[in-house]
Tab-separated table of C-alpha atoms in Angstrom:
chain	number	residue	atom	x	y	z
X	13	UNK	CA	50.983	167.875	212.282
X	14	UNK	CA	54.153	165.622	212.109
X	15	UNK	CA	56.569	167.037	215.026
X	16	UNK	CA	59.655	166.875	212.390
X	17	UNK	CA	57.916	169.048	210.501
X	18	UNK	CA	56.811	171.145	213.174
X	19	UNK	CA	61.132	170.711	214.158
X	20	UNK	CA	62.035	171.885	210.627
X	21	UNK	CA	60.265	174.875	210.422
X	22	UNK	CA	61.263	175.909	213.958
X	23	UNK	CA	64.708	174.908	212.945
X	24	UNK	CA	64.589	177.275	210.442
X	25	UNK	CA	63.117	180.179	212.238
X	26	UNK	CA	66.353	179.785	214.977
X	27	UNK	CA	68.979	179.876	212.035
X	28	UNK	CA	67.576	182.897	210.111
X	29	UNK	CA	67.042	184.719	213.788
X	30	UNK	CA	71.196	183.688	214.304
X	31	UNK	CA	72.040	185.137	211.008
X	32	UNK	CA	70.647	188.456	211.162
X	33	UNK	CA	72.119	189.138	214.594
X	34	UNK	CA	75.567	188.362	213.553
X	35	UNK	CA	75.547	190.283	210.122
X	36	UNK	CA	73.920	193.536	212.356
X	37	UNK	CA	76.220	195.794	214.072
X	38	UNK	CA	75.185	196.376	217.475
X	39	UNK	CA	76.344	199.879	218.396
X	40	UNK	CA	75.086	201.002	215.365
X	41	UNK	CA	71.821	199.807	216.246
X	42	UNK	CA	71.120	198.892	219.174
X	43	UNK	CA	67.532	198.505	219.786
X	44	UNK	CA	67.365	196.129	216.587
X	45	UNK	CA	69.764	194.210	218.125
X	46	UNK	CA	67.693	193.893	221.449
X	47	UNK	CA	64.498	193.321	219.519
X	48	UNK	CA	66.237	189.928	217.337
X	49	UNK	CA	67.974	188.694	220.643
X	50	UNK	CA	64.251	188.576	222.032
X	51	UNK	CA	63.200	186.823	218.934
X	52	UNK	CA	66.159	184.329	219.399
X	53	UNK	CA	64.542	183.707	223.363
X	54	UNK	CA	61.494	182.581	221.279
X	55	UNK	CA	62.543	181.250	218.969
X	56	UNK	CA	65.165	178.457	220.508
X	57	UNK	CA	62.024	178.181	223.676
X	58	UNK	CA	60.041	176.921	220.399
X	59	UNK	CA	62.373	174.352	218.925
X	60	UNK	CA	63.149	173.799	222.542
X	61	UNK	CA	59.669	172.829	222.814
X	62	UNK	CA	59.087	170.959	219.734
X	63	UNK	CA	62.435	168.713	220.632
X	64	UNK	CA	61.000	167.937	224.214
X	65	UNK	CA	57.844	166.466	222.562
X	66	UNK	CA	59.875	164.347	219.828
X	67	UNK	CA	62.214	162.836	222.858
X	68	UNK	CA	58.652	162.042	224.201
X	69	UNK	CA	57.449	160.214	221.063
X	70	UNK	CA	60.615	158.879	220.206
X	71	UNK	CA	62.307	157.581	223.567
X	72	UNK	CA	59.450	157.462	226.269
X	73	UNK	CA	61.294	154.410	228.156
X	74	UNK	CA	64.826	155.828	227.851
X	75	UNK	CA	64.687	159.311	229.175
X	76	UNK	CA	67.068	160.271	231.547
X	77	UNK	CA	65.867	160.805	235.216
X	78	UNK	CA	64.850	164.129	235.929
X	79	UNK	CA	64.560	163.053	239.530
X	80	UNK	CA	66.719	165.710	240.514
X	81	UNK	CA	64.251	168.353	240.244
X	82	UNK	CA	62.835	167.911	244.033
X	83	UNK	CA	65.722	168.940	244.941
X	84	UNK	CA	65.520	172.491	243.550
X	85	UNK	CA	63.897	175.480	244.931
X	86	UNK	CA	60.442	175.621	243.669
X	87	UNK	CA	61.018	179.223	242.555
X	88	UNK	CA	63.692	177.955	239.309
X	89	UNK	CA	60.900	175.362	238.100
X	90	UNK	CA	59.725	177.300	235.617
X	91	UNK	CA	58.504	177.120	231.848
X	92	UNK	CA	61.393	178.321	230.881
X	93	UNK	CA	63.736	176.737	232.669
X	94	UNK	CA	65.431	174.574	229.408
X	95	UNK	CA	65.848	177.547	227.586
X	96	UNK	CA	67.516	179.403	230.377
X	97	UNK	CA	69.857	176.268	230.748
X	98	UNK	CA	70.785	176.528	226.848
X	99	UNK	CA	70.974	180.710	227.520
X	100	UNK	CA	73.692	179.882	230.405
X	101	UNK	CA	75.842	177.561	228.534
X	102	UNK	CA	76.386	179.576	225.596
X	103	UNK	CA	77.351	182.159	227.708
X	104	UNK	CA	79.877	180.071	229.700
X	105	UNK	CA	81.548	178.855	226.503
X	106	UNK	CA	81.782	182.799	225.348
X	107	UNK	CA	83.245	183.552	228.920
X	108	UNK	CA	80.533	186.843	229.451
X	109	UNK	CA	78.943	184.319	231.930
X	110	UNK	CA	79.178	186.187	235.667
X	111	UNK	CA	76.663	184.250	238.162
X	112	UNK	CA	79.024	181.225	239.311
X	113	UNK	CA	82.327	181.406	240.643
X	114	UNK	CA	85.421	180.522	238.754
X	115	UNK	CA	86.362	177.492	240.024
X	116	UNK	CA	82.664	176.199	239.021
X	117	UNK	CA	82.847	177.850	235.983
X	118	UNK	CA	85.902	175.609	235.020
X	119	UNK	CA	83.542	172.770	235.681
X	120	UNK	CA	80.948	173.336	234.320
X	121	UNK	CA	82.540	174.316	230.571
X	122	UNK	CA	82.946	171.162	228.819
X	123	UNK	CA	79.603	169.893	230.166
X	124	UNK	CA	78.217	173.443	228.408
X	125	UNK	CA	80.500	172.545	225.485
X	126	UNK	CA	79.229	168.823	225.390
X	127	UNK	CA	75.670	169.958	225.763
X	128	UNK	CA	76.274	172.385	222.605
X	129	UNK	CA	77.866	169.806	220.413
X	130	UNK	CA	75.473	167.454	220.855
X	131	UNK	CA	72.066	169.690	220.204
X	132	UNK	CA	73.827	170.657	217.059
X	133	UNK	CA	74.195	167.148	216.100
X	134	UNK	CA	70.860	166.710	217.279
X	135	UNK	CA	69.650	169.944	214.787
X	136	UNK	CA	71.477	167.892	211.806
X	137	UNK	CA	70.109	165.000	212.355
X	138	UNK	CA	66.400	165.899	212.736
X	139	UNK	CA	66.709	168.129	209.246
X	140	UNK	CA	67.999	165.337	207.869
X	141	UNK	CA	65.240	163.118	208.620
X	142	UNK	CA	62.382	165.782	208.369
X	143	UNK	CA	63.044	165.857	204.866
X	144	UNK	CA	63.839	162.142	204.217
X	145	UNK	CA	61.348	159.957	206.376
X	146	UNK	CA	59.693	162.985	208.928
X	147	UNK	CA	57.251	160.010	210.014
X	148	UNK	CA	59.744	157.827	211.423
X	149	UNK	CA	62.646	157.469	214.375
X	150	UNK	CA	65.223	155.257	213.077
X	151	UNK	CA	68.165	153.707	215.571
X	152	UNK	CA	70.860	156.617	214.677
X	153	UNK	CA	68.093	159.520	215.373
X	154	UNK	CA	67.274	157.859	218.788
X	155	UNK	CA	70.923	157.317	220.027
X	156	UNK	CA	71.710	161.238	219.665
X	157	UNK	CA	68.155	161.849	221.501
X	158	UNK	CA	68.873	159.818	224.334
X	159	UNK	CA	72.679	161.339	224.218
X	160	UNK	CA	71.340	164.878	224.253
X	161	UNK	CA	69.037	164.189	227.486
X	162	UNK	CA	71.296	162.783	229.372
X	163	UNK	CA	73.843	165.185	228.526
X	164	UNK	CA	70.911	168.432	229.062
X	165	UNK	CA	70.002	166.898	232.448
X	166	UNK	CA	73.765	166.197	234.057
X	167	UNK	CA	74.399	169.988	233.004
X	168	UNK	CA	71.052	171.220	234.164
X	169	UNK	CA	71.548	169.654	237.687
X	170	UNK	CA	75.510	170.940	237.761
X	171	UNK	CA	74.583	174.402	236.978
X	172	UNK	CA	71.558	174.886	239.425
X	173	UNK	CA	73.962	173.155	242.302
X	174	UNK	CA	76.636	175.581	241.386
X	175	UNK	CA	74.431	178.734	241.867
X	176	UNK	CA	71.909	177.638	244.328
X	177	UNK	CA	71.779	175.484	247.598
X	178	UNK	CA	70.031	172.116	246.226
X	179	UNK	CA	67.558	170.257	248.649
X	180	UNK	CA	69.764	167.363	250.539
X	181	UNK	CA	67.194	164.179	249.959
X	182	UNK	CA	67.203	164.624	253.834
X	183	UNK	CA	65.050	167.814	253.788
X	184	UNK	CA	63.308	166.194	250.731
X	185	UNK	CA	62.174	162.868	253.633
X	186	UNK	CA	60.895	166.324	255.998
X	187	UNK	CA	58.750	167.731	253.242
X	188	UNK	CA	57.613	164.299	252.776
X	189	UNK	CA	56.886	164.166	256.384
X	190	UNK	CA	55.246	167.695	256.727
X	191	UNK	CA	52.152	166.425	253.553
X	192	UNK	CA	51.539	163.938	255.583
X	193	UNK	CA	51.170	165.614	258.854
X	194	UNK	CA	49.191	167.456	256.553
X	195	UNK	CA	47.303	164.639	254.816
X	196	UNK	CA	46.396	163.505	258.495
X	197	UNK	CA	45.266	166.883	259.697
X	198	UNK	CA	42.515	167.342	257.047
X	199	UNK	CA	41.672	163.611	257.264
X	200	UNK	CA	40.987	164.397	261.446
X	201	UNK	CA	39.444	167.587	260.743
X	202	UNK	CA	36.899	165.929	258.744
X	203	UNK	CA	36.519	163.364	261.054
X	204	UNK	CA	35.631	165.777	264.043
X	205	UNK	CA	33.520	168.170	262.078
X	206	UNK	CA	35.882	171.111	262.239
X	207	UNK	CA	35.366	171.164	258.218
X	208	UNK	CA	33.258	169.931	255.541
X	209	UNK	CA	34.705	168.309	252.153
X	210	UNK	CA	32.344	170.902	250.432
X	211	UNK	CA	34.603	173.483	251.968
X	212	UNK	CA	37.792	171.446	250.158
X	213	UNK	CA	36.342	170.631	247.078
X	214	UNK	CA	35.598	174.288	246.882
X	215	UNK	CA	38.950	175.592	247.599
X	216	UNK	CA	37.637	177.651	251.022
X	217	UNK	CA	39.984	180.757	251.014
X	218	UNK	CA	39.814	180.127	255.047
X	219	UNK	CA	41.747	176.665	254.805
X	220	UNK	CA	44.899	178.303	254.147
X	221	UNK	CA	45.234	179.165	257.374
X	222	UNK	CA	42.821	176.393	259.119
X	223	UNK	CA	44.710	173.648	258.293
X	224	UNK	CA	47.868	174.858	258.894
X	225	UNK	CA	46.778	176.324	262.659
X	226	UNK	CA	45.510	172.487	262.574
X	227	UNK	CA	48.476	170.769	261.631
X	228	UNK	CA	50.673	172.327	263.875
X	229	UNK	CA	48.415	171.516	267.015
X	230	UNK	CA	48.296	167.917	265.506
X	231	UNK	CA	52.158	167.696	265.393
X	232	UNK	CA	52.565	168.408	268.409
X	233	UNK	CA	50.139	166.352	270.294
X	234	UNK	CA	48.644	164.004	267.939
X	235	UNK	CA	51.611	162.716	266.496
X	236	UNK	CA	54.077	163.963	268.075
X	237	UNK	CA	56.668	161.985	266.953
X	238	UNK	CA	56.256	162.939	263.257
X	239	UNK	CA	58.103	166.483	261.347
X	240	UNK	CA	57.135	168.282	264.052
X	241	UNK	CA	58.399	166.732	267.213
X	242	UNK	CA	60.755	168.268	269.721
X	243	UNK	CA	62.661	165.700	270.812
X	244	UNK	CA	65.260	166.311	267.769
X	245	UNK	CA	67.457	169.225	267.427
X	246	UNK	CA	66.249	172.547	265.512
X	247	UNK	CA	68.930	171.267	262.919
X	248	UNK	CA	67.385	168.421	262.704
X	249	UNK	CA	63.886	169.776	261.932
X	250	UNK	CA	62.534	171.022	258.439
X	251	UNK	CA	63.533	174.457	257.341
X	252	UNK	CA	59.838	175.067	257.620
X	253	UNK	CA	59.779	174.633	261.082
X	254	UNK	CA	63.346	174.895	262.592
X	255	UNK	CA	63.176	178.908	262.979
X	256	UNK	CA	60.006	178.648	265.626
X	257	UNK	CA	61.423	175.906	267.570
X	258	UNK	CA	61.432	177.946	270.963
X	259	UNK	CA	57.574	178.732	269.710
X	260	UNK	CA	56.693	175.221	269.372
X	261	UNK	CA	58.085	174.495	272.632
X	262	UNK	CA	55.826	177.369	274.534
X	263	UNK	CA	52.931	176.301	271.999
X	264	UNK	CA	53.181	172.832	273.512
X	265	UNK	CA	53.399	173.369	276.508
X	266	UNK	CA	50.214	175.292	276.955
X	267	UNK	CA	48.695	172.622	274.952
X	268	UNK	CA	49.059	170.158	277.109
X	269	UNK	CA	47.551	171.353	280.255
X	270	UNK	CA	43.991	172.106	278.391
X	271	UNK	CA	41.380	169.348	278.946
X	272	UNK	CA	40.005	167.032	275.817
X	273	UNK	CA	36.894	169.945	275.457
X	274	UNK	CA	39.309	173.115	275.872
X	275	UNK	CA	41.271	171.344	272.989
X	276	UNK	CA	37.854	170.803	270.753
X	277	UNK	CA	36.981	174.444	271.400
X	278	UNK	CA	40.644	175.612	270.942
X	279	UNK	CA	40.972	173.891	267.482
X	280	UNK	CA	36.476	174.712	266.886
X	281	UNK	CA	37.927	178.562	267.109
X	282	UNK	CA	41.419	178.153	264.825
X	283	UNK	CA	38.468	176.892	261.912
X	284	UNK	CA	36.403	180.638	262.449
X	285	UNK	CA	38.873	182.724	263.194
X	286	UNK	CA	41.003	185.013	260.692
């Protein structure tokens, strides 16, 4: 049960994986090669693992921020995403590494290099202490911990910037904005009758569009000065919104010549209809 035991063994596992790929001859056998190369994926996403749950039990307090990770596309927050950070700077160091341009590539090198050196000391040092002490953290295991995260994390956020457009921490503030238009529109609904927290509590297929249909009637005349107002720029609007800003104009404007009961009806019909 000790997780420098459990760090040993998977140790192990990645270093026998690593030597049978480079004493096999690829050409000669190919499909071998492909089947130890998907043992390696496993293998490393293990020890991977294993090393995440250590820096948890060994330096709670002094993990580096992983703030960052709003920022990112909610499509690359994966499972896997440490492993595919390890996958990419390996490759950069070998130069067989494609998906960035040059000029980023050039960057982003020593931080793969960096990252490299230090989760082989990192490997070293956690043998070493799995088979001295593998119940205790002392000061030298915890300063090349906290050296790894930091370095994993500057090179995870430099490599994602470098292949994808990152979320400015303006659009971060709309998203904000948008769950609590959001927040607000359930909170009314609830309030007027148009649904019942049995319906929420029981994820309701039909709120995935109610609330929605809701929320966009609610930014625009309830709070109209909230994600969803017009009186900005389509720039200036969340990338949500921003392509329907001619919509949300017309929208509005028929909104606001209906009476307080055409509204009730209007937004009684938007909960029942498909």
């Amino acid at each position: 049960p000790r997780l420098l035991s459990q760090f040993f063994f998977a140790d192990e596992r990645v270093t026998r994986v690593v030597a049978e790929i480079n004493g096999l001859d690829a050409e000669l056998d190919p499909q071998q090669y492909l089947v130890l190369l998907n043992q390696l994926h496993l293998s490393q996403a293990h020890l991977l693992a294993v090393l995440e749950r250590i820096m948890e039990e060994c330096i709670p307090t002094q993990r580096h921020s992983r703030d960052y990770l709003v920022k990112f596309p909610e499509e690359l927050l994966v499972d896997n995403l440490g492993n595919h950070m390890l996958f990419a700077a390996e490759c950069l160091l070998a130069g067989t590494f494609a998906e960035v341009e040059e000029a980023d590539r050039a960057q982003l090198r020593p931080q793969a290099r960096n990252l490299l050196c230090s989760l082989e000391l990192v490997r070293t040092v956690l043998r070493e202490q799995s088979l001295s002490q593998p119940s205790s953290y002392p000061e030298p295991v915890r300063a090349v911990l906290v050296q790894f995260d930091r370095l994993f994390a500057e090179f995870e956020l430099s490599y994602v910037s470098s292949l994808v457009a990152v979320k400015s921490p303006e659009e971060i503030y709309r998203q904000q904005e948008i769950i609590v238009l959001f927040c607000e529109t359930v909170e009314r609904a609830l309030r007027l009758g148009y649904l019942t927290q049995e319906m929420i509590d029981g994820y309701e297929p039909l709120l995935m569009f109610t609330i929605p249909r809701l929320a966009i009637i609610s930014g625009l005349l309830i709070y109209p000065e909230g994600p969803l107002s017009l009186e900005q720029s389509p720039e200036e609007m969340s990338r949500v919104f921003s392509p329907f800003y001619n919509l949300l104009k017309k929208i509005r404007d028929l909104l606001r010549v209906l009476s307080v009961e055409e509204l009730f009806l209007l937004e009684r019909s938007l909960c029942t209809a498909e």
